[in-house]
Every structure is written in structure tokens, then in C-alpha cells.
mmCIF file of C-alpha atoms and ligand atoms in Angstrom:
data_model
loop_
_atom_site.group_PDB
_atom_site.id
_atom_site.type_symbol
_atom_site.label_atom_id
_atom_site.label_comp_id
_atom_site.label_asym_id
_atom_site.label_seq_id
_atom_site.Cartn_x
_atom_site.Cartn_y
_atom_site.Cartn_z
ATOM 1 C CA ASN G 1 141.605 211.387 66.391
ATOM 2 C CA THR G 2 138.482 209.978 64.934
ATOM 3 C CA LYS G 3 140.708 206.740 65.181
ATOM 4 C CA GLU G 4 140.670 206.733 68.753
ATOM 5 C CA TRP G 5 136.729 207.233 68.883
ATOM 6 C CA GLN G 6 136.473 204.492 66.327
ATOM 7 C CA ALA G 7 138.474 201.962 68.421
ATOM 8 C CA ALA G 8 136.549 202.945 71.378
ATOM 9 C CA PHE G 9 133.200 202.198 69.668
ATOM 10 C CA THR G 10 134.469 198.835 68.398
ATOM 11 C CA VAL G 11 135.183 197.851 72.086
ATOM 12 C CA ILE G 12 131.833 199.121 72.996
ATOM 13 C CA GLU G 13 130.126 197.142 70.502
ATOM 14 C CA GLN G 14 132.020 193.841 71.333
ATOM 15 C CA LEU G 15 131.321 194.247 75.176
ATOM 16 C CA GLU G 16 127.745 195.088 74.492
ATOM 17 C CA GLU G 17 127.432 191.645 72.040
ATOM 18 C CA ALA G 18 128.925 189.689 75.177
ATOM 19 C CA GLY G 19 126.086 191.086 76.929
ATOM 20 C CA PHE G 20 127.916 193.986 78.956
ATOM 21 C CA GLU G 21 127.293 197.599 79.211
ATOM 22 C CA ALA G 22 130.071 199.910 78.011
ATOM 23 C CA VAL G 23 130.324 203.662 77.460
ATOM 24 C CA VAL G 24 132.765 206.502 76.857
ATOM 25 C CA VAL G 25 133.752 208.505 80.002
ATOM 26 C CA GLY G 26 135.957 211.161 81.207
ATOM 27 C CA GLY G 27 137.940 213.864 79.366
ATOM 28 C CA ALA G 28 137.169 212.447 75.850
ATOM 29 C CA VAL G 29 133.421 213.120 76.581
ATOM 30 C CA ARG G 30 133.911 216.657 77.830
ATOM 31 C CA ASP G 31 136.435 217.506 74.945
ATOM 32 C CA ALA G 32 133.954 216.238 72.218
ATOM 33 C CA ILE G 33 131.225 218.841 73.866
ATOM 34 C CA LEU G 34 133.759 221.455 73.612
ATOM 35 C CA HIS G 35 134.790 220.425 69.835
ATOM 36 C CA ARG G 36 138.426 219.790 71.052
ATOM 37 C CA PRO G 37 140.487 217.087 70.249
ATOM 38 C CA ALA G 38 140.869 214.515 72.833
ATOM 39 C CA HIS G 39 144.140 212.210 73.323
ATOM 40 C CA ASP G 40 142.493 209.454 75.113
ATOM 41 C CA VAL G 41 139.071 207.815 74.512
ATOM 42 C CA ASP G 42 138.442 205.825 77.582
ATOM 43 C CA VAL G 43 135.726 203.264 78.104
ATOM 44 C CA ALA G 44 134.189 202.169 81.280
ATOM 45 C CA THR G 45 132.116 199.089 81.577
ATOM 46 C CA ASN G 46 130.094 196.932 84.072
ATOM 47 C CA ALA G 47 132.092 193.991 82.976
ATOM 48 C CA LEU G 48 134.874 193.016 85.480
ATOM 49 C CA PRO G 49 138.482 192.763 84.428
ATOM 50 C CA GLN G 50 138.639 189.260 84.147
ATOM 51 C CA GLU G 51 135.518 189.233 81.981
ATOM 52 C CA VAL G 52 136.940 192.063 79.559
ATOM 53 C CA LYS G 53 140.029 189.776 79.399
ATOM 54 C CA THR G 54 137.716 186.813 77.938
ATOM 55 C CA VAL G 55 135.762 189.143 75.463
ATOM 56 C CA PHE G 56 138.994 190.304 73.453
ATOM 57 C CA ASN G 57 141.918 188.139 72.188
ATOM 58 C CA ARG G 58 144.449 191.054 72.730
ATOM 59 C CA THR G 59 144.659 192.499 76.068
ATOM 60 C CA VAL G 60 147.374 193.901 78.186
ATOM 61 C CA ASP G 61 147.014 194.161 82.174
ATOM 62 C CA ILE G 62 148.217 197.759 82.735
ATOM 63 C CA GLY G 63 146.340 198.483 85.998
ATOM 64 C CA ILE G 64 144.474 195.630 86.828
ATOM 65 C CA GLN G 65 144.214 196.286 90.560
ATOM 66 C CA HIS G 66 142.419 199.664 89.630
ATOM 67 C CA GLY G 67 140.307 197.724 87.007
ATOM 68 C CA THR G 68 141.927 198.933 83.902
ATOM 69 C CA VAL G 69 142.574 196.536 81.104
ATOM 70 C CA LEU G 70 144.238 197.724 77.591
ATOM 71 C CA VAL G 71 142.154 196.398 74.918
ATOM 72 C CA ILE G 72 143.934 196.258 71.384
ATOM 73 C CA VAL G 73 141.513 196.501 68.421
ATOM 74 C CA PRO G 74 142.563 196.926 64.794
ATOM 75 C CA GLU G 75 141.926 200.653 65.187
ATOM 76 C CA GLY G 76 144.328 200.869 67.991
ATOM 77 C CA PRO G 77 144.513 200.614 71.953
ATOM 78 C CA VAL G 78 141.690 201.478 74.382
ATOM 79 C CA GLU G 79 141.786 201.500 77.857
ATOM 80 C CA VAL G 80 138.810 199.753 79.469
ATOM 81 C CA THR G 81 138.079 200.507 83.314
ATOM 82 C CA THR G 82 135.534 198.619 85.196
ATOM 83 C CA TYR G 83 132.708 200.784 86.828
ATOM 84 C CA ARG G 84 134.152 201.076 90.283
ATOM 85 C CA THR G 85 134.082 203.348 93.408
ATOM 86 C CA ASP G 86 137.159 204.474 95.232
ATOM 87 C CA GLY G 87 137.798 202.858 98.748
ATOM 88 C CA GLU G 88 138.797 204.619 102.172
ATOM 89 C CA TYR G 89 140.999 207.859 101.495
ATOM 90 C CA THR G 90 143.963 208.161 103.934
ATOM 91 C CA ASP G 91 146.433 211.075 103.567
ATOM 92 C CA HIS G 92 144.326 212.886 101.429
ATOM 93 C CA ARG G 93 145.826 210.897 98.310
ATOM 94 C CA ARG G 94 144.395 208.349 95.928
ATOM 95 C CA PRO G 95 142.848 205.196 97.771
ATOM 96 C CA GLU G 96 144.805 201.982 98.228
ATOM 97 C CA GLU G 97 141.875 199.833 97.169
ATOM 98 C CA VAL G 98 139.026 200.165 94.735
ATOM 99 C CA HIS G 99 135.658 198.748 94.579
ATOM 100 C CA PHE G 100 133.963 197.370 91.467
ATOM 101 C CA VAL G 101 130.432 198.038 91.137
ATOM 102 C CA ARG G 102 127.870 197.360 88.496
ATOM 103 C CA SER G 103 126.206 200.673 88.150
ATOM 104 C CA LEU G 104 127.311 203.758 85.773
ATOM 105 C CA LYS G 105 125.809 206.310 88.260
ATOM 106 C CA GLU G 106 128.039 205.361 91.035
ATOM 107 C CA ASP G 107 131.274 205.347 88.664
ATOM 108 C CA LEU G 108 130.252 208.802 87.608
ATOM 109 C CA GLN G 109 129.940 209.923 91.047
ATOM 110 C CA ARG G 110 133.525 209.090 92.162
ATOM 111 C CA ARG G 111 134.722 211.604 89.501
ATOM 112 C CA ASP G 112 136.254 214.833 90.056
ATOM 113 C CA PHE G 113 134.035 217.445 88.272
ATOM 114 C CA THR G 114 130.907 217.308 86.470
ATOM 115 C CA MET G 115 132.313 218.294 83.153
ATOM 116 C CA ASN G 116 134.370 214.875 83.677
ATOM 117 C CA ALA G 117 131.419 212.835 85.050
ATOM 118 C CA ILE G 118 129.545 212.659 81.639
ATOM 119 C CA ALA G 119 129.266 209.258 79.593
ATOM 120 C CA MET G 120 128.436 208.765 76.057
ATOM 121 C CA ARG G 121 126.678 205.744 74.734
ATOM 122 C CA LYS G 122 127.614 204.204 71.304
ATOM 123 C CA ASP G 123 124.632 206.155 69.694
ATOM 124 C CA GLY G 124 126.061 209.457 70.761
ATOM 125 C CA SER G 125 123.602 209.997 73.621
ATOM 126 C CA PHE G 126 124.884 211.364 76.995
ATOM 127 C CA VAL G 127 124.445 209.842 80.499
ATOM 128 C CA ASP G 128 124.710 213.237 82.519
ATOM 129 C CA PHE G 129 123.584 212.768 86.152
ATOM 130 C CA TYR G 130 125.408 215.908 87.440
ATOM 131 C CA GLY G 131 124.554 218.782 85.127
ATOM 132 C CA GLY G 132 127.862 218.230 83.175
ATOM 133 C CA GLN G 133 126.663 219.518 79.722
ATOM 134 C CA ARG G 134 125.230 222.709 81.403
ATOM 135 C CA ASP G 135 128.102 223.517 83.219
ATOM 136 C CA ILE G 136 130.375 223.090 80.183
ATOM 137 C CA LYS G 137 128.274 225.492 78.315
ATOM 138 C CA ALA G 138 128.473 227.955 80.954
ATOM 139 C CA GLY G 139 132.260 227.415 81.176
ATOM 140 C CA VAL G 140 132.174 226.278 85.028
ATOM 141 C CA ILE G 141 134.305 223.847 86.749
ATOM 142 C CA ARG G 142 131.996 222.591 89.549
ATOM 143 C CA ALA G 143 132.894 219.493 91.889
ATOM 144 C CA VAL G 144 130.616 216.458 91.741
ATOM 145 C CA GLY G 145 128.749 216.287 95.203
ATOM 146 C CA GLU G 146 130.142 218.028 98.369
ATOM 147 C CA ALA G 147 133.454 219.920 97.097
ATOM 148 C CA LYS G 148 135.070 220.026 100.585
ATOM 149 C CA VAL G 149 134.528 216.336 101.010
ATOM 150 C CA ARG G 150 135.731 215.706 97.328
ATOM 151 C CA PHE G 151 138.669 217.764 98.119
ATOM 152 C CA ALA G 152 139.485 216.250 101.475
ATOM 153 C CA GLU G 153 139.723 212.733 99.883
ATOM 154 C CA ASP G 154 141.953 213.708 97.164
ATOM 155 C CA ALA G 155 143.712 216.983 97.474
ATOM 156 C CA LEU G 156 144.976 216.698 93.825
ATOM 157 C CA ARG G 157 141.533 217.645 92.466
ATOM 158 C CA MET G 158 142.165 221.229 93.562
ATOM 159 C CA LEU G 159 145.401 221.518 91.383
ATOM 160 C CA ARG G 160 143.284 219.704 88.782
ATOM 161 C CA ALA G 161 140.620 222.376 89.041
ATOM 162 C CA VAL G 162 143.404 225.196 88.582
ATOM 163 C CA ARG G 163 144.801 223.314 85.607
ATOM 164 C CA PHE G 164 141.496 222.873 83.862
ATOM 165 C CA SER G 165 140.894 226.610 84.441
ATOM 166 C CA ALA G 166 144.081 227.260 82.329
ATOM 167 C CA GLN G 167 143.564 224.484 79.755
ATOM 168 C CA LEU G 168 139.721 225.361 79.214
ATOM 169 C CA GLY G 169 139.388 229.186 80.396
ATOM 170 C CA PHE G 170 136.814 228.110 82.567
ATOM 171 C CA SER G 171 135.754 229.791 86.073
ATOM 172 C CA ILE G 172 135.478 227.818 89.265
ATOM 173 C CA GLU G 173 132.074 227.671 90.786
ATOM 174 C CA ALA G 174 131.639 229.584 93.955
ATOM 175 C CA ALA G 175 131.234 226.881 96.320
ATOM 176 C CA THR G 176 133.798 224.595 94.612
ATOM 177 C CA LEU G 177 136.307 227.745 95.172
ATOM 178 C CA GLN G 178 135.194 228.166 98.644
ATOM 179 C CA ALA G 179 136.025 224.504 99.398
ATOM 180 C CA MET G 180 139.546 224.845 97.878
ATOM 181 C CA GLN G 181 140.328 227.915 100.122
ATOM 182 C CA GLU G 182 139.327 225.886 102.947
ATOM 183 C CA LYS G 183 141.238 222.722 101.968
ATOM 184 C CA ALA G 184 144.249 224.294 100.385
ATOM 185 C CA PRO G 185 146.824 223.256 103.059
ATOM 186 C CA ASP G 186 145.929 219.717 102.232
ATOM 187 C CA ILE G 187 147.627 220.082 98.790
ATOM 188 C CA ALA G 188 150.971 219.351 100.701
ATOM 189 C CA TRP G 189 149.916 215.863 101.082
ATOM 190 C CA VAL G 190 149.901 215.178 97.464
ATOM 191 C CA ALA G 191 153.018 213.533 95.549
ATOM 192 C CA LYS G 192 155.200 215.854 93.549
ATOM 193 C CA GLU G 193 154.938 213.806 90.486
ATOM 194 C CA ARG G 194 151.272 213.992 90.550
ATOM 195 C CA MET G 195 151.496 217.912 90.944
ATOM 196 C CA LYS G 196 154.173 218.338 88.308
ATOM 197 C CA ALA G 197 151.703 216.306 85.916
ATOM 198 C CA GLU G 198 149.197 218.793 86.385
ATOM 199 C CA LEU G 199 151.377 221.904 86.126
ATOM 200 C CA ASP G 200 152.821 220.497 83.008
ATOM 201 C CA LYS G 201 149.206 220.559 81.669
ATOM 202 C CA LEU G 202 148.796 224.068 83.051
ATOM 203 C CA TRP G 203 151.662 225.685 81.116
ATOM 204 C CA ILE G 204 150.407 224.738 77.909
ATOM 205 C CA GLY G 205 146.912 225.696 78.574
ATOM 206 C CA LYS G 206 145.362 228.418 76.411
ATOM 207 C CA ASP G 207 144.781 230.773 79.441
ATOM 208 C CA VAL G 208 147.912 230.144 81.825
ATOM 209 C CA TYR G 209 146.968 233.636 83.450
ATOM 210 C CA ASN G 210 143.715 232.551 84.252
ATOM 211 C CA GLY G 211 145.093 229.417 85.972
ATOM 212 C CA ILE G 212 147.472 231.344 88.033
ATOM 213 C CA LYS G 213 144.922 233.757 89.204
ATOM 214 C CA LYS G 214 142.844 230.738 90.528
ATOM 215 C CA LEU G 215 145.991 229.453 92.113
ATOM 216 C CA GLU G 216 146.216 232.765 93.943
ATOM 217 C CA GLU G 217 142.310 233.014 94.599
ATOM 218 C CA SER G 218 142.158 229.594 95.966
ATOM 219 C CA GLY G 219 144.988 230.053 98.341
ATOM 220 C CA LEU G 220 146.847 227.059 96.852
ATOM 221 C CA VAL G 221 149.814 229.381 96.109
ATOM 222 C CA SER G 222 150.746 229.474 99.700
ATOM 223 C CA TYR G 223 151.094 225.784 99.987
ATOM 224 C CA LEU G 224 153.132 225.162 96.795
ATOM 225 C CA GLN G 225 156.596 225.393 96.554
ATOM 226 C CA GLY G 226 158.049 228.380 94.701
ATOM 227 C CA ASP G 227 156.777 232.136 93.796
ATOM 228 C CA PHE G 228 153.811 232.196 91.364
ATOM 229 C CA GLN G 229 153.406 235.862 91.095
ATOM 230 C CA VAL G 230 150.276 236.489 89.072
ATOM 231 C CA ASP G 231 151.574 239.311 87.051
ATOM 232 C CA HIS G 232 154.702 237.494 85.764
ATOM 233 C CA TRP G 233 152.324 235.329 83.675
ATOM 234 C CA ARG G 234 150.181 237.996 81.863
ATOM 235 C CA GLY G 235 150.186 237.032 78.231
ATOM 236 C CA PHE G 236 152.240 233.902 78.393
ATOM 237 C CA THR G 237 151.480 230.873 76.271
ATOM 238 C CA ALA G 238 153.667 227.686 75.625
ATOM 239 C CA GLU G 239 153.333 224.810 73.362
ATOM 240 C CA ASN G 240 155.954 222.816 75.304
ATOM 241 C CA THR G 241 155.811 222.057 79.095
ATOM 242 C CA THR G 242 159.532 222.641 79.519
ATOM 243 C CA CYS G 243 159.023 226.250 78.193
ATOM 244 C CA GLY G 244 156.660 226.830 81.127
ATOM 245 C CA TRP G 245 159.027 225.419 83.787
ATOM 246 C CA ALA G 246 161.635 227.724 82.153
ATOM 247 C CA TYR G 247 159.425 230.827 82.866
ATOM 248 C CA PHE G 248 158.353 229.799 86.075
ATOM 249 C CA ALA G 249 162.011 229.421 86.886
ATOM 250 C CA LEU G 250 162.643 232.972 85.586
ATOM 251 C CA GLY G 251 160.070 234.238 88.053
ATOM 252 C CA GLN G 252 161.763 232.682 91.242
ATOM 253 C CA LYS G 253 162.826 235.059 93.876
ATOM 254 C CA GLU G 254 165.181 232.403 95.336
ATOM 255 C CA ASN G 255 167.183 229.663 93.958
ATOM 256 C CA TRP G 256 164.950 228.217 90.984
ATOM 257 C CA GLN G 257 167.059 224.988 90.783
ATOM 258 C CA GLU G 258 166.160 223.787 94.467
ATOM 259 C CA VAL G 259 162.371 224.988 93.541
ATOM 260 C CA LEU G 260 162.274 222.919 90.261
ATOM 261 C CA ARG G 261 164.088 219.999 92.027
ATOM 262 C CA THR G 262 161.295 219.718 94.233
ATOM 263 C CA TYR G 263 158.896 218.940 91.349
ATOM 264 C CA ARG G 264 161.235 216.293 90.227
ATOM 265 C CA LEU G 265 162.125 217.723 86.559
ATOM 266 C CA SER G 266 164.186 215.438 84.649
ATOM 267 C CA ASN G 267 168.111 216.095 83.980
ATOM 268 C CA LYS G 268 166.986 217.011 80.234
ATOM 269 C CA GLU G 269 164.250 219.223 81.516
ATOM 270 C CA MET G 270 166.554 221.141 84.046
ATOM 271 C CA ALA G 271 169.422 221.381 81.361
ATOM 272 C CA PHE G 272 166.973 223.135 79.071
ATOM 273 C CA VAL G 273 165.965 225.505 81.633
ATOM 274 C CA LYS G 274 169.436 226.369 82.646
ATOM 275 C CA ALA G 275 170.204 226.987 79.031
ATOM 276 C CA VAL G 276 167.269 229.313 78.493
ATOM 277 C CA LEU G 277 167.991 231.314 81.683
ATOM 278 C CA SER G 278 171.368 231.832 80.639
ATOM 279 C CA ALA G 279 170.598 232.881 77.016
ATOM 280 C CA PHE G 280 167.726 235.201 78.559
ATOM 281 C CA HIS G 281 170.533 237.050 80.675
ATOM 282 C CA ALA G 282 173.068 237.160 77.894
ATOM 283 C CA LEU G 283 170.550 238.580 75.699
ATOM 284 C CA GLN G 284 170.297 241.756 78.008
ATOM 285 C CA ASN G 285 173.627 242.992 76.360
ATOM 286 C CA GLY G 286 172.723 241.248 72.917
ATOM 287 C CA TRP G 287 173.733 237.973 71.858
ATOM 288 C CA THR G 288 177.274 237.486 70.523
ATOM 289 C CA SER G 289 178.297 234.965 68.059
ATOM 290 C CA MET G 290 179.434 232.620 70.548
ATOM 291 C CA ASP G 291 176.099 232.920 72.162
ATOM 292 C CA TYR G 292 174.276 231.796 68.813
ATOM 293 C CA PHE G 293 176.897 228.904 68.574
ATOM 294 C CA THR G 294 176.424 227.970 72.150
ATOM 295 C CA TYR G 295 172.397 227.657 72.501
ATOM 296 C CA SER G 296 169.792 225.677 70.238
ATOM 297 C CA LEU G 297 167.592 227.656 68.460
ATOM 298 C CA GLU G 298 164.699 226.467 70.596
ATOM 299 C CA GLU G 299 166.656 227.764 73.297
ATOM 300 C CA LEU G 300 167.424 231.134 71.992
ATOM 301 C CA GLU G 301 163.698 231.492 70.465
ATOM 302 C CA THR G 302 162.304 230.647 74.139
ATOM 303 C CA ALA G 303 164.614 233.197 75.836
ATOM 304 C CA HIS G 304 163.679 235.720 73.332
ATOM 305 C CA TYR G 305 160.080 235.168 73.868
ATOM 306 C CA PHE G 306 160.574 235.562 77.600
ATOM 307 C CA ALA G 307 162.375 239.029 76.764
ATOM 308 C CA GLN G 308 159.329 240.084 74.916
ATOM 309 C CA LEU G 309 156.978 239.219 77.575
ATOM 310 C CA LYS G 310 159.107 241.171 79.768
ATOM 311 C CA GLU G 311 159.234 243.993 77.429
ATOM 312 C CA LEU G 312 162.996 244.048 77.213
ATOM 313 C CA VAL G 313 163.920 245.579 73.653
ATOM 314 C CA THR G 314 165.405 242.910 71.562
ATOM 315 C CA ILE G 315 166.168 241.855 68.089
ATOM 316 C CA SER G 316 163.512 240.457 65.723
ATOM 317 C CA GLN G 317 162.540 236.704 66.498
ATOM 318 C CA HIS G 318 162.677 236.180 62.744
ATOM 319 C CA SER G 319 166.528 236.958 62.569
ATOM 320 C CA ILE G 320 167.464 234.239 65.266
ATOM 321 C CA ARG G 321 167.446 231.260 62.742
ATOM 322 C CA GLU G 322 169.065 233.345 59.963
ATOM 323 C CA VAL G 323 172.017 234.598 62.217
ATOM 324 C CA GLN G 324 172.537 230.986 63.676
ATOM 325 C CA ALA G 325 172.518 229.531 60.090
ATOM 326 C CA ARG G 326 175.259 231.999 59.217
ATOM 327 C CA LEU G 327 177.578 230.971 61.714
ATOM 328 C CA PRO G 328 180.895 229.677 60.038
ATOM 329 C CA ILE G 329 180.471 226.298 62.432
ATOM 330 C CA ARG G 330 177.382 224.814 64.088
ATOM 331 C CA ASN G 331 179.332 222.660 66.636
ATOM 332 C CA ARG G 332 182.622 221.459 67.900
ATOM 333 C CA GLN G 333 182.884 218.520 65.510
ATOM 334 C CA GLU G 334 183.160 220.995 62.531
ATOM 335 C CA LEU G 335 186.124 222.316 63.513
ATOM 336 C CA VAL G 336 188.697 221.032 61.355
ATOM 337 C CA VAL G 337 191.515 220.837 64.102
ATOM 338 C CA ASN G 338 191.585 218.912 67.275
ATOM 339 C CA GLY G 339 193.858 218.775 70.469
ATOM 340 C CA MET G 340 196.126 216.129 68.831
ATOM 341 C CA ASP G 341 197.122 218.725 65.973
ATOM 342 C CA LEU G 342 197.852 221.422 68.512
ATOM 343 C CA LEU G 343 200.177 218.848 70.416
ATOM 344 C CA GLN G 344 202.056 218.279 67.466
ATOM 345 C CA TRP G 345 202.357 221.673 66.129
ATOM 346 C CA SER G 346 203.366 223.154 69.617
ATOM 347 C CA GLU G 347 205.741 220.196 70.489
ATOM 348 C CA GLN G 348 204.710 220.703 74.124
ATOM 349 C CA LYS G 349 203.512 218.415 76.522
ATOM 350 C CA ARG G 350 199.731 217.960 77.403
ATOM 351 C CA GLY G 351 198.624 220.694 79.892
ATOM 352 C CA PRO G 352 195.651 223.044 80.756
ATOM 353 C CA TRP G 353 196.903 225.310 77.989
ATOM 354 C CA LEU G 354 195.623 222.561 75.452
ATOM 355 C CA LYS G 355 192.010 223.340 76.203
ATOM 356 C CA GLU G 356 192.318 227.057 76.461
ATOM 357 C CA ALA G 357 193.832 227.032 72.877
ATOM 358 C CA LEU G 358 191.298 225.154 71.590
ATOM 359 C CA GLN G 359 188.449 227.381 73.057
ATOM 360 C CA MET G 360 190.572 230.418 71.572
ATOM 361 C CA ILE G 361 190.494 228.728 68.116
ATOM 362 C CA LEU G 362 186.947 227.869 68.517
ATOM 363 C CA THR G 363 186.114 231.384 69.434
ATOM 364 C CA ALA G 364 188.079 233.030 66.631
ATOM 365 C CA VAL G 365 186.267 230.775 64.019
ATOM 366 C CA VAL G 366 182.947 231.157 65.375
ATOM 367 C CA ASN G 367 183.610 235.115 65.629
ATOM 368 C CA GLY G 368 184.620 234.984 61.970
ATOM 369 C CA GLU G 369 188.093 235.981 62.638
ATOM 370 C CA LEU G 370 189.837 232.838 61.790
ATOM 371 C CA MET G 371 189.091 230.595 58.809
ATOM 372 C CA ASN G 372 188.149 227.009 59.653
ATOM 373 C CA GLU G 373 190.917 225.647 57.292
ATOM 374 C CA ARG G 374 193.674 223.662 58.829
ATOM 375 C CA ASN G 375 196.641 225.768 57.421
ATOM 376 C CA HIS G 376 195.099 229.092 58.540
ATOM 377 C CA ILE G 377 194.777 227.817 61.908
ATOM 378 C CA LYS G 378 198.341 226.344 62.128
ATOM 379 C CA ASP G 379 199.696 229.532 61.138
ATOM 380 C CA TRP G 380 197.343 231.390 63.626
ATOM 381 C CA PHE G 381 198.084 229.015 66.403
ATOM 382 C CA LYS G 382 201.826 229.405 65.925
ATOM 383 C CA ARG G 383 201.759 233.092 65.891
ATOM 384 C CA ALA G 384 199.098 233.525 68.624
ATOM 385 C CA TYR G 385 199.743 230.997 70.891
ATOM 386 C CA VAL G 386 203.133 229.177 70.564
ATOM 387 C CA HIS G 387 205.644 231.956 70.532
ATOM 388 C CA LYS G 388 203.568 233.978 73.071
ATOM 389 C CA GLY G 389 203.734 231.062 75.560
HETATM 390 P P1 ATP Z 401 143.176 215.102 80.120
HETATM 391 O O1 ATP Z 401 142.333 215.647 78.757
HETATM 392 O O2 ATP Z 401 143.999 216.113 80.619
HETATM 393 O O3 ATP Z 401 143.408 213.709 79.837
HETATM 394 P P2 ATP Z 401 141.094 213.971 81.713
HETATM 395 O O4 ATP Z 401 139.657 214.582 82.188
HETATM 396 O O5 ATP Z 401 140.812 213.054 80.885
HETATM 397 O O6 ATP Z 401 141.887 215.156 81.237
HETATM 398 P P3 ATP Z 401 142.468 212.111 83.338
HETATM 399 O O7 ATP Z 401 143.770 212.360 84.231
HETATM 400 O O8 ATP Z 401 143.097 211.626 82.089
HETATM 401 O O9 ATP Z 401 141.845 213.515 82.946
HETATM 402 O O10 ATP Z 401 141.472 211.372 83.876
HETATM 403 C C1 ATP Z 401 140.352 210.773 83.342
HETATM 404 C C2 ATP Z 401 139.259 211.013 83.966
HETATM 405 O O11 ATP Z 401 139.413 210.418 85.361
HETATM 406 C C3 ATP Z 401 138.589 212.296 84.337
HETATM 407 O O12 ATP Z 401 137.926 212.984 83.400
HETATM 408 C C4 ATP Z 401 137.686 212.158 85.640
HETATM 409 O O13 ATP Z 401 136.676 211.644 85.450
HETATM 410 C C5 ATP Z 401 138.474 210.838 86.389
HETATM 411 N N1 ATP Z 401 139.509 211.529 87.191
HETATM 412 C C6 ATP Z 401 141.062 211.637 86.939
HETATM 413 N N2 ATP Z 401 141.599 212.221 88.081
HETATM 414 C C7 ATP Z 401 140.583 212.086 89.083
HETATM 415 C C8 ATP Z 401 140.566 212.388 90.403
HETATM 416 N N3 ATP Z 401 141.812 212.890 90.967
HETATM 417 N N4 ATP Z 401 139.548 212.445 91.039
HETATM 418 C C9 ATP Z 401 138.409 212.080 90.523
HETATM 419 N N5 ATP Z 401 138.395 211.660 89.452
HETATM 420 C C10 ATP Z 401 139.275 211.853 88.430
HETATM 421 MG MG1 MG Z 402 142.547 211.853 79.700
#
């Protein structure tokens, strides 16, 4: 990710050559101080969006109304945002309009937390008006300015504080936490898509348990959909956001599908969660060959991990891959017979029997009771099915 930093520095250099001021801002600066890799290295500048576009040959308008232009330099793409303050807040959501300003200090002031309000110049020096470096060293999340006002402007910031506490293992400064307790009901105003984006990052944080404790301490839990019991999350870690949603689903007292739907999970995410939960429940009696066949390795490993967290005795995680690899077939397409074969062999008309017979054959093959070989299956089918029926 030095590539991203190089791209950002190239952009800064060219803006400076054109007589503008430009710095790296936001998460990348925070993560550099923490020696963590950053995904996006964002640049802020006093150049107006139209001015940014005249400095570079290749640009893409990705959010021009918010002052953001994507600049493409040989090292890669860089988001360049004009210094701005946010306009009037309505509904405790992001403002409709923004105002471009010429001072970096004002731009940094609109940012949520001191650790996110540090700028870095091209020479590596910091612009830090709000004690961001001090707070990062102390592991503290602190609102920029009056916390209550900042949360009233945009309630999502409270959930961001929780997410960062999970991601970084930080504590929340007392006045900031107190303001969250006061403003917690405002979280209901926030769009579910924005909430999901923060929860996605919470689930893959290094200290999810810490995050859920903060959710509880701040009182936010009472205003979010679903059950977030603190104890459920002890020891939980995930590399994959959907694994977090599956574990959240497992902790629901009521209908998990309804709860997850409110967070706008995709169909693919919902399908994964559903499979993991059924694999988890199947594991309580031990997985059959058919379970190993039905669920993907990732679904089985995730369900197994949940069983471990819940201290339910299980098989070794190591054996899952091997048992699955030893299955006679891995998917339905590998079965050497199909419905047409059965119709021919039975000399019967199509009907519900056909699907049943195929399923019986599949189960027998998966269980190793029947070889996946045409003549074997034909004999077996004629004996076990045709003459019975
Ligand atoms: P991540 O590493 O997860 O991307 P980030 O701090 O970069 O974390 P972003 O959502 O990418 O988070 O936002 C970039 C920067 O914009 C933040 O560091 C912060 O300065 C500012 N910011 C983002 N969202 C808000 C908000 N809701 N209110 C105030 N400032 C915000
Ligand atoms: Mg970011």
C-alpha cells in the first residue's frame, strides 16, 4: 500500500506546483501513525473541484457535489476533496449541501474524531489542531469539538465510535461516551445502509467484544434492530463480514431473517447466513456425509467455529476439509445418471417419484452405499425403486 501513498504524494506535488495547497487526510493518516495498512489514501486541497480538474489530465467526477474528484496518476487513482464545511444538518443525517472553504483548519474541524482530523503534508509533518496524535497514543476516541453537537448533527458518528473501538481496541473518552448516552435515540434516524457499512467493519475488527461493550455502555443497543448480548461476543473474531452477520443471526432471540433484512443484507449474504445456521444446528448431532456434501467448506468451517465459541463439543476443525475431500462426489453434476435415464429405465411417466428417486440415488452415492457408476445405479434403481413402486 506504499503505492497508494506514492499516488497521493504525486497528486499533492502537482497541486502544489499549480500553486494550491494539498495534504493527506482521514483514515490513512491515523493508520500510518498506528503502523496499520490503510486502504484509501485521501487527499484534501484548497483547490476547487473545477481547479483540480484543470491540473490533471485524467479525472473522474465521483462526487463533485461534495467536492470529490477522482484523479488518476500513473501510480493509481486518488480521491481529492476540496476543503469544505458541512451545511445545515436536518434529520440528524448527512447535510444536503456543503460549502467549500480555503482553510484546512475548517475542513479538519468538520471531521468526527480527533484521530481522524489529522492532516499530513508531503514532507511527512502533521497538521494536528485537535490533539489527534496524543489521543491515538493514548488509545482514545474523542469527538472534535462539542460531542453532543457533533452527534446531533450526524448520529452515525456514534456508531462509527463503536466501530473504531472494535477496529482499534480504543476506549471512548468520557465526555464523548456521555454524549452518546444522551443522543443514542437519534441513531434511529440513520439510513440502514450506512449502519450496515459500520457494522460490517465492526464484525471484522480486532476486538469485536470491546465494540459490543461500547454499544451497550452507550445505550445504542436499545435503538438498533436485533439482540446484541455482550456475552455472546466474547472471543469472536472474523476475517469476513458475512461471518459476523451469521454470528449476529445466531444470537437473535426472535426471527433472525427479519432482523437481518432490516440491515439490507444482499441475497448472497442471506444465503450464506442461512447455510451456516443450518450447518451449525446439524452439527449438534454430528454432520452426516450429506451435510458435508450440502454445505461449502467455508460454511462448515464457520459453523464449526461458532460451535467452538459456544463450547459445544465438536470434531477437529482440521478434519473438515479432509472428510469433504473424501466424498465420492462433490456436486450433483458429478452424478453419472440423470432424470432421463431413470425415465427410460422405469418405463414410467414423469411424476413426483422422479425427483424422489434421484434424491435417493444421490444420498446413497454420497453415503458410499452405491457406486457412482451407470450399471450399478441402474441395477440398484430397478431393484430398490421400480419393483417396489
Ligand atoms: P476506514 O479506515 O474504515 O476507511 P476512515 O476514517 O477513513 O476509516 P471513512 O469513512 O473512509 O473513514 O472517512 C474518511 C474520513 O472522513 C474520516 O477519517 C473522517 O475524517 C471523515 N468522516 C467520515 N465520516 C464522517 C462523519 N460521519 N462525520 C464526520 N467526519 C467523517
Ligand atoms: Mg477511509
